[in-house]
XYZ file of C-alpha atoms in Angstrom:
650
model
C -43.025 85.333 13.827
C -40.121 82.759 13.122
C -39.160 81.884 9.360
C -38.251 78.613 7.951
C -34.878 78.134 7.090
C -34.137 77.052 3.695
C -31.532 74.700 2.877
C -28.910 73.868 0.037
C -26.400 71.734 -1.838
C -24.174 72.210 -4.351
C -23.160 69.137 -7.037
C -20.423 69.554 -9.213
C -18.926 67.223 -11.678
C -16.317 64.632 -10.121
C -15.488 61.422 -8.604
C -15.126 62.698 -5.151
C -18.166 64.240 -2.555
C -19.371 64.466 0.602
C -20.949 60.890 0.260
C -17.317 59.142 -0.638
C -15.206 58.922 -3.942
C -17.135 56.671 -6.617
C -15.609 54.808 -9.316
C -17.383 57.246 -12.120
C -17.358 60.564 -12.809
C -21.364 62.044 -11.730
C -22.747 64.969 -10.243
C -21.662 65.154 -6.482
C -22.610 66.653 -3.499
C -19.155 69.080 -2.369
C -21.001 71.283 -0.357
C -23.912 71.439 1.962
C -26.082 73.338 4.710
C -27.058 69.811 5.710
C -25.366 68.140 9.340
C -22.312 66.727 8.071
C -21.859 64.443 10.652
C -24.699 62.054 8.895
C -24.955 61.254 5.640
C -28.693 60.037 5.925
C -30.744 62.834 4.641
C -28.201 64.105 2.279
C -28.599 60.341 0.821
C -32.795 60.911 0.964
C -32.363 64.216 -0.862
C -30.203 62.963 -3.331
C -32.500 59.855 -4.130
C -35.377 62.004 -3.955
C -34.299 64.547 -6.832
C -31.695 62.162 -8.782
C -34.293 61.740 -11.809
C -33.664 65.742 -12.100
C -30.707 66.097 -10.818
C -29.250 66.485 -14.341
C -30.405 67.502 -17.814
C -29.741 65.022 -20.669
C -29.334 67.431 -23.501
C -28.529 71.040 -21.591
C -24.929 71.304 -22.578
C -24.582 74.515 -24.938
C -27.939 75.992 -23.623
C -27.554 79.752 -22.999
C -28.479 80.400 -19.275
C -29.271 77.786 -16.207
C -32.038 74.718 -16.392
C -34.496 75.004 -13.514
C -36.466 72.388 -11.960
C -39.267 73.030 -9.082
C -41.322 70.218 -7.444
C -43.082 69.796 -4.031
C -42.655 66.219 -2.458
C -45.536 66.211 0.140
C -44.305 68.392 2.801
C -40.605 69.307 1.258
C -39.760 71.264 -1.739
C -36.550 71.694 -4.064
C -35.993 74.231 -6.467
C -32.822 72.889 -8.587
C -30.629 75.550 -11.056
C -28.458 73.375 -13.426
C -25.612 74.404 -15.474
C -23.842 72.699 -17.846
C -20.674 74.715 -20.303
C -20.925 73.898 -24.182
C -17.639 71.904 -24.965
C -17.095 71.337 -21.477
C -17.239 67.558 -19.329
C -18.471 68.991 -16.713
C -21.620 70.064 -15.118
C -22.841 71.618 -11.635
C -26.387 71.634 -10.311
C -27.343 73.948 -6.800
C -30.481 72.717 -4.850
C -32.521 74.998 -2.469
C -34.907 72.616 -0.224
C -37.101 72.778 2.827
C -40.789 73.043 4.064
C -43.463 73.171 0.827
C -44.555 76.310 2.715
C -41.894 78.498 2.459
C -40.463 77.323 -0.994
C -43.671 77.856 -2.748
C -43.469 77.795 -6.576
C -44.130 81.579 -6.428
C -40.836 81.621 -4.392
C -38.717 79.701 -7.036
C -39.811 81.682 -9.858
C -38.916 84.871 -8.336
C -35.462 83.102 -7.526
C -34.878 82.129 -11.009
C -31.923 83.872 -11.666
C -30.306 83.449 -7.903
C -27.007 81.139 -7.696
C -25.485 79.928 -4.614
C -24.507 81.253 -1.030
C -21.393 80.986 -0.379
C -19.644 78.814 1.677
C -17.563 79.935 5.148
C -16.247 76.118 5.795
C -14.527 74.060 2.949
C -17.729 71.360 2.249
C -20.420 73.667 4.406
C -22.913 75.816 3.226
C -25.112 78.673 5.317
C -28.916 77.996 5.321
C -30.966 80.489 3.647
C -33.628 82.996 5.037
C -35.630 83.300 2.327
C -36.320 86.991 3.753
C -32.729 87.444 2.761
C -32.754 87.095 -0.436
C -35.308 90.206 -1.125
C -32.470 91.681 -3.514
C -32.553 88.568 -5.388
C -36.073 88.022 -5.551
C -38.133 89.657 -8.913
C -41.720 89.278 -9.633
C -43.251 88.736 -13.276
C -46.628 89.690 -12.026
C -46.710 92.272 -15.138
C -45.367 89.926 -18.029
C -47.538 87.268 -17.367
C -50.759 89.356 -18.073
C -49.022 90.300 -21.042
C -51.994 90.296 -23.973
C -49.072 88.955 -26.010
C -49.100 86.065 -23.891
C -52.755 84.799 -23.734
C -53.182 82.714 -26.310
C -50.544 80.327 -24.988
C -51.969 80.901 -21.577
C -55.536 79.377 -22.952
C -53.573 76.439 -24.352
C -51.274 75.359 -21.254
C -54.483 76.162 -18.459
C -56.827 74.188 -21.021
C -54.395 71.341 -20.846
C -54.369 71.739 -16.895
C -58.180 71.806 -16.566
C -58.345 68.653 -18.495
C -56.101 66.416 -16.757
C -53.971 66.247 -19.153
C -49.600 65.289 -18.214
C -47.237 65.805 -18.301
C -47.814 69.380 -20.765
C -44.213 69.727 -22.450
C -43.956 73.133 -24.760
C -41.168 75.174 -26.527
C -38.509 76.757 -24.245
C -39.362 80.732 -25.332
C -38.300 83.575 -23.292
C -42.212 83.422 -22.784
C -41.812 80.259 -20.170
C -41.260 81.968 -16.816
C -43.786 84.780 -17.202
C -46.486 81.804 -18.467
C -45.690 79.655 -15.034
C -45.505 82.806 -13.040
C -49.232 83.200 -14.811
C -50.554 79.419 -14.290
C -49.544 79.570 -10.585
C -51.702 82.675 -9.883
C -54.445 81.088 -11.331
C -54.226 77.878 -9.813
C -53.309 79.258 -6.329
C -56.050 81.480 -6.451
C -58.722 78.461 -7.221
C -57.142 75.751 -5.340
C -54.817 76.671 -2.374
C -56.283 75.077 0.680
C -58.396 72.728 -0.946
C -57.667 69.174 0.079
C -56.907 67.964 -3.400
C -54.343 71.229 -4.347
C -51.036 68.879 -3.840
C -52.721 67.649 -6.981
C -52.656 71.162 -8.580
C -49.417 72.482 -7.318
C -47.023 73.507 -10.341
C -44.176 71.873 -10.744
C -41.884 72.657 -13.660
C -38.440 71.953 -15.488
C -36.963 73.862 -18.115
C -34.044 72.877 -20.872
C -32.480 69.842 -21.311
C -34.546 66.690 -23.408
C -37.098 65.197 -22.642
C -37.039 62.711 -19.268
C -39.192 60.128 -18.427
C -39.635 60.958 -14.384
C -42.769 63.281 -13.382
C -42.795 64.901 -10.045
C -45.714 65.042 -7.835
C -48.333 68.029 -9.025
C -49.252 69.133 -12.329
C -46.003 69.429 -14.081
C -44.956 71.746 -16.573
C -41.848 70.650 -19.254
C -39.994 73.679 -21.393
C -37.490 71.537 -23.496
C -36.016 72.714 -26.495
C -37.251 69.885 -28.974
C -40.879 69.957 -27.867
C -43.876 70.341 -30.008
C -45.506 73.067 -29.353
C -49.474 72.052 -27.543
C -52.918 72.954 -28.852
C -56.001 73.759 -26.767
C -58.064 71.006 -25.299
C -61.175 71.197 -27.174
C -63.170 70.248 -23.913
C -61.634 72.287 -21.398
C -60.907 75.461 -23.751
C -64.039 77.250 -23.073
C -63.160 77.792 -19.740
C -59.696 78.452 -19.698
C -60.468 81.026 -22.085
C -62.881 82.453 -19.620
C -60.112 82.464 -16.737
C -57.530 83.703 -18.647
C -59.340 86.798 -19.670
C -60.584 87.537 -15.860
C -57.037 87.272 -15.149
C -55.715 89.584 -17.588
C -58.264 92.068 -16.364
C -58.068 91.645 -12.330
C -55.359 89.242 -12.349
C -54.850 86.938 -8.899
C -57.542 88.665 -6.646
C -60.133 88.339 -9.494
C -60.161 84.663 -9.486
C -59.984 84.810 -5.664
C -63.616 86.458 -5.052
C -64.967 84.391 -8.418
C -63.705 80.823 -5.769
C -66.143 82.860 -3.084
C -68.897 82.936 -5.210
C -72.409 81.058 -4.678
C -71.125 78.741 -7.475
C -67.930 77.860 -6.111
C -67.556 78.522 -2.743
C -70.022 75.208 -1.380
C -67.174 72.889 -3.103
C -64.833 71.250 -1.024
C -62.248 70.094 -4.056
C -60.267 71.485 -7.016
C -61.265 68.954 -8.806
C -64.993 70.225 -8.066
C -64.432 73.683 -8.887
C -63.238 73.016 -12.496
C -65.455 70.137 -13.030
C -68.676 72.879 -12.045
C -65.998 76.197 -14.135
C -66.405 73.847 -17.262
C -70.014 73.176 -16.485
C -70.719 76.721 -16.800
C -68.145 78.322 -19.123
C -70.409 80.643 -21.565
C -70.008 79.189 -24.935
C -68.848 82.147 -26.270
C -66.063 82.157 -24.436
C -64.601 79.487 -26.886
C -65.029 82.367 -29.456
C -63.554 84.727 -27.951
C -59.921 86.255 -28.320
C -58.004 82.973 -27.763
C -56.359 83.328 -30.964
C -57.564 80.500 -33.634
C -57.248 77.146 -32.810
C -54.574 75.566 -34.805
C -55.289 73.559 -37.874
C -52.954 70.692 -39.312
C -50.662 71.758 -42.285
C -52.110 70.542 -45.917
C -51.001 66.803 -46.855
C -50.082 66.546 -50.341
C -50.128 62.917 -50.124
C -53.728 61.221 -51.927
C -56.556 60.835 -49.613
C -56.730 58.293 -47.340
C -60.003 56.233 -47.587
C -62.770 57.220 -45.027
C -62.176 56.431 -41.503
C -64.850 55.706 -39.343
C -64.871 56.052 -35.290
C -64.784 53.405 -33.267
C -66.714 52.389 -29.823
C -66.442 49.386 -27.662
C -69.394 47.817 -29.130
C -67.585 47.797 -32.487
C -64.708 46.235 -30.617
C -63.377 42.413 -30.810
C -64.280 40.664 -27.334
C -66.402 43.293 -26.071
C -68.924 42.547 -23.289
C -71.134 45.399 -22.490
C -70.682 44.970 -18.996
C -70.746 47.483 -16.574
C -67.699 48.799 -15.400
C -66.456 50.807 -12.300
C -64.300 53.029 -13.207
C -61.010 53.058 -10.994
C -60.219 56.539 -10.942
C -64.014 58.470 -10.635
C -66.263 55.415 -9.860
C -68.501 55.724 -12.161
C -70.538 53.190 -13.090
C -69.227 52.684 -17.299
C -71.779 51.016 -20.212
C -68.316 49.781 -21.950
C -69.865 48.567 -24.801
C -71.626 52.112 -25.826
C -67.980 54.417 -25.294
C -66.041 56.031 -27.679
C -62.335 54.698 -27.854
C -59.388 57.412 -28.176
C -55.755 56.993 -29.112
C -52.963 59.239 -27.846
C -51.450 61.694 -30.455
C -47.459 62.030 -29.233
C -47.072 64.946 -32.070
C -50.060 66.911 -30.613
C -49.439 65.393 -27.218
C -53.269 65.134 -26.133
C -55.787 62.087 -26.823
C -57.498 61.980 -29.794
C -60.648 60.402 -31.179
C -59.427 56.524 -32.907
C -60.383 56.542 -36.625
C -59.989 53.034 -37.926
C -59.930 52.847 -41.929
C -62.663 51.409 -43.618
C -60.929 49.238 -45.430
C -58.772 48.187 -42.358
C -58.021 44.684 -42.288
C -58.367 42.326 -39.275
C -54.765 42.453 -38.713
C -54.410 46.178 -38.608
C -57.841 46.538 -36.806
C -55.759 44.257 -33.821
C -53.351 46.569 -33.725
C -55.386 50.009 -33.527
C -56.996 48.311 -30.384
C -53.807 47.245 -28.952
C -52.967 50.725 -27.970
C -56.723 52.232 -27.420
C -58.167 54.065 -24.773
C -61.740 54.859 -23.727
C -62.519 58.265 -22.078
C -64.789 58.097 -18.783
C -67.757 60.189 -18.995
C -66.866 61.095 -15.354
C -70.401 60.813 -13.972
C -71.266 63.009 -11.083
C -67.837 65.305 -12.225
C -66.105 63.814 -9.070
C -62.477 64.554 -10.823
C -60.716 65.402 -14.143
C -60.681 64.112 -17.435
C -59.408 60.755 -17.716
C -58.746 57.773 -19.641
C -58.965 53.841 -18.918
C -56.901 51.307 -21.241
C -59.414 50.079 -24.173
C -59.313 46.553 -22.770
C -59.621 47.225 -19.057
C -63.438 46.566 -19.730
C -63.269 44.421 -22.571
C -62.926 40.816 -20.353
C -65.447 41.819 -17.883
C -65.252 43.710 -14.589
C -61.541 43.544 -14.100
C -60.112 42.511 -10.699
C -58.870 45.319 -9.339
C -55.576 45.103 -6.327
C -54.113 47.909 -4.165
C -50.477 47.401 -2.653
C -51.024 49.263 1.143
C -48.477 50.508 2.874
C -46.598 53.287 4.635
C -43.988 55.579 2.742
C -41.406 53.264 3.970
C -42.627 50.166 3.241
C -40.929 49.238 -0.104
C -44.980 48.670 -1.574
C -43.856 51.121 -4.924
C -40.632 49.032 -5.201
C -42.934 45.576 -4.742
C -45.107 46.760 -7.244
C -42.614 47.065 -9.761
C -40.661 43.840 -9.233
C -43.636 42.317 -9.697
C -44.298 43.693 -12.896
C -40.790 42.535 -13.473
C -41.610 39.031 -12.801
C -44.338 39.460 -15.203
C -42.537 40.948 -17.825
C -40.298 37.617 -17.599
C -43.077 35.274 -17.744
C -42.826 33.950 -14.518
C -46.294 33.053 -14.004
C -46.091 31.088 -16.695
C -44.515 28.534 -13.834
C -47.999 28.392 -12.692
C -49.540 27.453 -16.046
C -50.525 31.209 -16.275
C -50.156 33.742 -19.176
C -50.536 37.546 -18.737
C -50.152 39.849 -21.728
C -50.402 43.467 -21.069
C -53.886 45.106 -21.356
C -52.459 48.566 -23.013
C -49.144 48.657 -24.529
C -48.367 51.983 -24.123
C -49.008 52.267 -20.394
C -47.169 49.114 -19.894
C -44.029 50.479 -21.594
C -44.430 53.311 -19.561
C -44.357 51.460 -16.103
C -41.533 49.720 -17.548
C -39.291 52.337 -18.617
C -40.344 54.852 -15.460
C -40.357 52.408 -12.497
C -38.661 48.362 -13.745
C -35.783 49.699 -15.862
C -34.609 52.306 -13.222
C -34.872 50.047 -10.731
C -32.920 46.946 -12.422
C -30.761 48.647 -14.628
C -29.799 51.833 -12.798
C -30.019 50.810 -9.942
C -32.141 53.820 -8.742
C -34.657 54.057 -5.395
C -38.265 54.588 -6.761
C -39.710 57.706 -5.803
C -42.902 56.660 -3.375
C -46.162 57.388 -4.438
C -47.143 61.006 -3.523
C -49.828 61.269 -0.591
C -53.011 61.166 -1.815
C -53.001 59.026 -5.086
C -53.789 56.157 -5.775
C -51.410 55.581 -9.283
C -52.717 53.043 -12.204
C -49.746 50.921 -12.171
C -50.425 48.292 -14.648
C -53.015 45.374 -15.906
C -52.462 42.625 -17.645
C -55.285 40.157 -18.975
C -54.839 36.645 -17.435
C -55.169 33.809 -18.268
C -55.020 29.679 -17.438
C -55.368 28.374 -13.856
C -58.918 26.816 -14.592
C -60.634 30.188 -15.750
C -61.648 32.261 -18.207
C -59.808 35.461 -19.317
C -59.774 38.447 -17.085
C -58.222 41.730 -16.776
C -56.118 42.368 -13.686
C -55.567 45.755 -12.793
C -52.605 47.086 -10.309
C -52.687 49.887 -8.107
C -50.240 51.766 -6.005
C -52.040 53.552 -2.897
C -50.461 55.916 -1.149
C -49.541 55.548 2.274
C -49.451 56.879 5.718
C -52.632 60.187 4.814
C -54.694 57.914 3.446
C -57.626 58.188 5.765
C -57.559 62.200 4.821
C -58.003 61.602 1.106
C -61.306 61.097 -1.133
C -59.690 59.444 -3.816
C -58.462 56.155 -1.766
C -61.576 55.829 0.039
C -63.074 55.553 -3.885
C -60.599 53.472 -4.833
C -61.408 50.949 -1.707
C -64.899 50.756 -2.722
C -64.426 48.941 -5.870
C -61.403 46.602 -5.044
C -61.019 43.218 -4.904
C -57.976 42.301 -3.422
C -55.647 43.983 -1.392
C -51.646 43.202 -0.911
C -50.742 44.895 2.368
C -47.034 45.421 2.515
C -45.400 45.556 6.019
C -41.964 47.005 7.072
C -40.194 44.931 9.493
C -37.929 47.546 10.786
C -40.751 49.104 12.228
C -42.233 46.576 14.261
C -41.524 46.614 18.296
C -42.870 47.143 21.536
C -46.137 49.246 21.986
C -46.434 49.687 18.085
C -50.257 50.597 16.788
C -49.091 48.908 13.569
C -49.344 50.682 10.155
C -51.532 53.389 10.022
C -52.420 52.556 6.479
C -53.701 49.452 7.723
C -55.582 50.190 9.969
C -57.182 53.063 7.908
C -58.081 50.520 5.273
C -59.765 48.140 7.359
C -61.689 51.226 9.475
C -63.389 51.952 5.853
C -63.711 48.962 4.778
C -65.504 47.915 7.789
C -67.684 51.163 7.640
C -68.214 50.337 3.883
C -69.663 46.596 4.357
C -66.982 45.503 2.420
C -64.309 43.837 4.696
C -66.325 40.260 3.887
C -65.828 40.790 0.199
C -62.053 41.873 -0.066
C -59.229 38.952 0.276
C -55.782 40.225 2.028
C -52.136 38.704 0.996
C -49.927 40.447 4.038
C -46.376 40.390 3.175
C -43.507 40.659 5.171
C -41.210 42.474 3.083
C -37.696 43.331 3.438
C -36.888 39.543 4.490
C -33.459 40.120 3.047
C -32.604 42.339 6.895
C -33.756 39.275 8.903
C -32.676 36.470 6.331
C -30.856 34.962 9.422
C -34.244 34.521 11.738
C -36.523 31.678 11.980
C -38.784 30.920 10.360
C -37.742 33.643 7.723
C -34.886 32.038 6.427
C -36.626 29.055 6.020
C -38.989 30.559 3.957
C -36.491 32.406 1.579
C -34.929 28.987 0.513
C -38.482 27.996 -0.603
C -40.120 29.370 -3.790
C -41.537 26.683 -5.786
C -44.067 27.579 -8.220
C -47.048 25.502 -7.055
C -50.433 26.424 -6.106
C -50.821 24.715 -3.324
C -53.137 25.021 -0.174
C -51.205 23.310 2.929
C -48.393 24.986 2.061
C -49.553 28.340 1.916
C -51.646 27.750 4.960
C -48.086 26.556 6.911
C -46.609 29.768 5.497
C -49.256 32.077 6.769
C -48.851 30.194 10.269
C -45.342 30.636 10.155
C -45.189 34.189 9.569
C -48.111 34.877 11.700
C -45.868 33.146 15.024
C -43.136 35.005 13.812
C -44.959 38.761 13.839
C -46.584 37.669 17.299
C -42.649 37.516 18.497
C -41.904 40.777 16.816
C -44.144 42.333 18.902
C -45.977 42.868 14.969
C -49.019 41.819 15.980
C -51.336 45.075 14.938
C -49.725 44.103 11.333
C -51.711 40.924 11.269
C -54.960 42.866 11.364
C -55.799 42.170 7.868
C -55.058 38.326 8.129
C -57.594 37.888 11.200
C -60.091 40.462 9.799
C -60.195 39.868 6.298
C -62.898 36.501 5.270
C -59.451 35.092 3.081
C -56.469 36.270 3.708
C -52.451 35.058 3.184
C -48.781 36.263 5.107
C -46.352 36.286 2.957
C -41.981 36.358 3.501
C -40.770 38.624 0.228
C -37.818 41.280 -0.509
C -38.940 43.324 -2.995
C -35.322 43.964 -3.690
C -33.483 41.080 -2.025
C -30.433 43.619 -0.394
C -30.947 47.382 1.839
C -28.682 48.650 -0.748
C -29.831 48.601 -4.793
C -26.556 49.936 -6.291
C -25.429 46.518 -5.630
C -27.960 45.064 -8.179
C -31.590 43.802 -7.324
C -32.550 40.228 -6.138
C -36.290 40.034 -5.836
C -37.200 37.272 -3.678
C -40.431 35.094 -3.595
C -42.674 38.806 -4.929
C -45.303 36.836 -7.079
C -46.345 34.275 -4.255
C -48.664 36.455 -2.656
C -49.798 37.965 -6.314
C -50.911 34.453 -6.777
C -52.713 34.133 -3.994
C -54.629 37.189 -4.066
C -55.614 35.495 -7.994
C -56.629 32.636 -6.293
C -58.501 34.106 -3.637
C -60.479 36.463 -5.936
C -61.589 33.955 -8.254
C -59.243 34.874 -11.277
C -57.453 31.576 -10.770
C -60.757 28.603 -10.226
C -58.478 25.065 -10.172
C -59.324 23.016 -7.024
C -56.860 24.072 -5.426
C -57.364 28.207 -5.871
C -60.531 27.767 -3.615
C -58.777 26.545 -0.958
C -56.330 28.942 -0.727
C -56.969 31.735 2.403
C -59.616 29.982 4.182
């Protein structure tokens, strides 16, 4: 049997690397296991990992910073260190297949540093059965009895959905990781929605706003420490204490039984474990649940809850929810509001004697929690006004991994953020604050301030980007909801095959660079369209195809044509010229399987954009022409009704 090799890089502080001298002092790759004669994937890695690369905050800590993630088939384990009083820092990555650097493997390596180097800039690659010496389990810590009640709180938080957790850095943290990975292993591994279960975890430093694929754990120094999830707690308490008693294999034959073993997701297994988690389990030794401190401030007046119905604008329509599918009375749910100091959602209490004003506000930053019908998934949570307009038109931006569709997304948002539509007599305010801030400061800010590749969306999701409530352009106001689907596995995954059954419009994003002879097209197309078809649906979803990186071919005709042209009109020949163009143009590329969605779809658009307007962001990003076909796909969904809208993609 043949083992994967494993390999590494080691950053230190400097101006000088393996990737060139730079004009300020960073973290630098000086040594590496990688081919030195390209830079390439040292570049990916680097990209890949930057957000973690180094820990705001970790100078002074006693000991290393670790940080563990899986990106789809790859895995890194980083070990940071960073001397109090000292400009200086170093950080060592381990990476290779997801299946060898397990996050069983990088907790047993926790305290491993570096192979050493032969060659001046090389490093050895690692057999990971090597490193046996260096290798020690915590199978006996983490059942602990000391250690359950913390257990209950962190798997509760798991079971419910609820990310990223962030707790205390204690002495505790490895053993309770060590701990959640058995458990989750045991109930997921194999399942085809565990890449949503995997642990992934960072300890030390502050807090950062980047979140690796999985469900990711955060030990900082400054964080609050977590209560249980009062809906979930029942059950973690239950599979904490058959842990403690049998640990891994215990959970193992309980995934085989009658009530588990006919489910073919995670998610279904601990949607059907809180089902039928004994009410006394909540009872039993978890430790008390936590209770605020007493406020010796006067009372505040009585607060009542709030529901939709109770809330300005609502309709009572029914809503599909984007995540589960459920079909969602708005009016009749109870809205929640997200508690930063106890890091969990929490029922919204509005004041009695709140006044308009204030009431406003409260809303402004609501959330509703979906009853999940059918337990198809987690607990989750939909903006308070994603409902409140109506059934929201819902987009997806398709695409492979490569095709720039997480960078489009967020230049759009950009645009947004800038009022740019306001060019085409349209306003768009943001339909949650919080969520929008969030996009903001995790995908636009990097992106245009730090000049930083996004990280693509992992395989599998399909993330909430954004929605904004829109209106002008002849109609009333609607919510518009943004999605970013992921790309080339999509026809493998249950959750984009929901997602496609309740959208409206869909913003296919091509990659020039790989059309040519013989080409099947994008596989995420294609994939799309095959369900859609199967679904009935193709008739009722409208398709803006965009050619993006137009910046590599700025020199071709009719592209450069095109890139000169961005007025902000609505208007009908023009688009329909545009599409023609482009169309010719794909034809010639040999691109021709990427026009699927324009000849199959009942309205569709083609569309020259660069998300970023250069192949290289450090020099600064130029979005070029990204809200034309965003305007389109408004038109051609009926959230835009002027004259001209309804001729637009026929």
């Amino acid at each position: 049997m043949t083992t994967s090799l494993l390999h590494q890089t080691l950053y230190r502080w400097g101006r000088t690397g393996r990737l060139g001298e730079t004009a300020e002092p960073g973290l630098r790759p000086v040594a590496s296991s990688l081919d030195p004669s390209s830079t390439d994937e040292l570049r990916r890695w680097q990209g890949l990992v930057e957000p973690w690369l180094r820990a705001p905050g970790l100078a002074g800590q006693s000991g290393p910073s670790l940080f563990y993630a899986a990106f789809e088939d790859d895995a890194v384990l980083i070990r940071r260190t960073q001397p109090a009083g000292a400009r200086t820092a170093a950080a060592h990555l381990l990476f290779g297949p997801a299946g060898v650097l397990t996050t069983r493997l990088a907790l047993e390596l926790r305290d491993w540093t570096w192979a050493p180097a032969d060659v001046p800039g090389r490093a050895p690659m690692v057999n990971p059965n090597s490193l046996t010496a260096h290798r020690s389990g915590l199978d006996g810590p983490a059942r602990a009895d000391a250690r359950r009640d913390a257990l209950v709180t962190l798997l509760s938080r798991i079971l419910a959905g609820l990310g990223p957790i962030e707790a205390p850095v204690t002495d505790d943290a490895m053993a309770l990781l060590w701990a959640l990975d058995d458990i989750c292993t045991a109930l997921g591994s194999g399942l085809p929605d565990w890449p949503y279960w995997r642990l992934a975890f960072e300890t030390g430093g502050r807090r950062q706003t980047a979140e690796p694929p999985g469900v990711f754990l955060r030990f900082r120094r400054d964080a609050v420490r977590p209560t249980p999830d009062p809906t979930t707690r029942a059950a973690a308490v239950a599979l904490v204490r058959m842990y403690m008693l049998g640990g891994a294999d215990a959970l193992r034959d309980l995934r085989g039984t009658a009530g588990l073993a006919d489910l073919d997701s995670m998610a279904a297994c601990v949607a059907r474990l809180i089902e039928t988690a004994p009410a006394e389990a909540a009872s039993a030794r978890s430790g008390p649940k936590p209770g605020p401190a007493p406020d010796p401030r006067p009372a505040e007046p009585t607060a009542a809850k709030v529901t939709m119905s109770s809330a300005p604008s609502a309709t009572g329509d029914q809503v599909s929810c984007p995540i589960c599918l459920g079909r969602l009375d708005w009016g009749g749910l109870p809205l929640y509001t997200y508690d930063r100091g106890l890091n969990q959602y929490t029922e919204l209490a509005v004041p009695k004697d709140a006044n308009a004003e204030q009431r406003a506000r409260m809303m402004r930053t609501a959330s509703v929690r979906c009853p999940n019908p059918g337990a198809t998934t987690t607990a989750h949570y939909l903006p308070a006004g994603y409902g409140q307009y109506g059934a929201p038109a819902v987009y997806g931006f398709i695409g492979g991994t490569t095709s720039g569709k997480t960078h489009l997304a967020a230049t759009m948002v950009a645009a947004i953020e800038r009022g740019a539509l306001g060019a085409y007599g349209i306003t768009a305010l943001p339909v949650d604050l919080d969520r929008h801030q969030s996009f903001l400061r995790d995908m636009v800010r990097p992106l245009f301030t730090e000049s930083t590749w996004l990280t693509p969306t992992r395989e599998g999701e399909v993330a909430f980007a954004d929605a904004f409530v829109v209106s002008g352009g002849g109609g009333k106001p609607r919510a518009m909801a943004l999605f970013d689907v992921a790309g080339s596995e999509l026809g493998n995954v249950g959750d984009a095959k929901r997602f496609l059954d309740i959208a409206d419009g869909l913003i296919f994003v091509a990659d020039p660079t790989r059309f040519g002879p013989g080409s099947l097209g994008d596989p995420a197309f294609n994939t799309v369209l095959s369900l859609l078809r199967s679904s009935e649906r193709l008739p009722r979803v409208s398709a803006a195809v965009v050619l993006n990186k137009a910046d590599l071919f700025k020199f071709d005709d009719p592209v450069a044509r095109w890139l000169c042209r961005d007025s902000a009109v609505l208007d009908p020949a023009e688009t329909l010229e545009e599409s023609a163009d482009v169309f010719a143009y794909m034809y010639q590329r040999d691109a021709e399987a990427w026009t699927r969605p324009y000849q199959e779809c009942d309205r569709a658009t083609l569309h020259v954009v660069s998300a970023t307007g250069t192949d290289a962001v450090e020099r600064g990003v130029r979005p070029l022409r990204v809200l034309r076909p965003l305007v389109a796909l408004m038109a051609m969904t009926g959230l835009l009704t002027s004259a001209e809208a309804q001729d637009i993609g026929i």
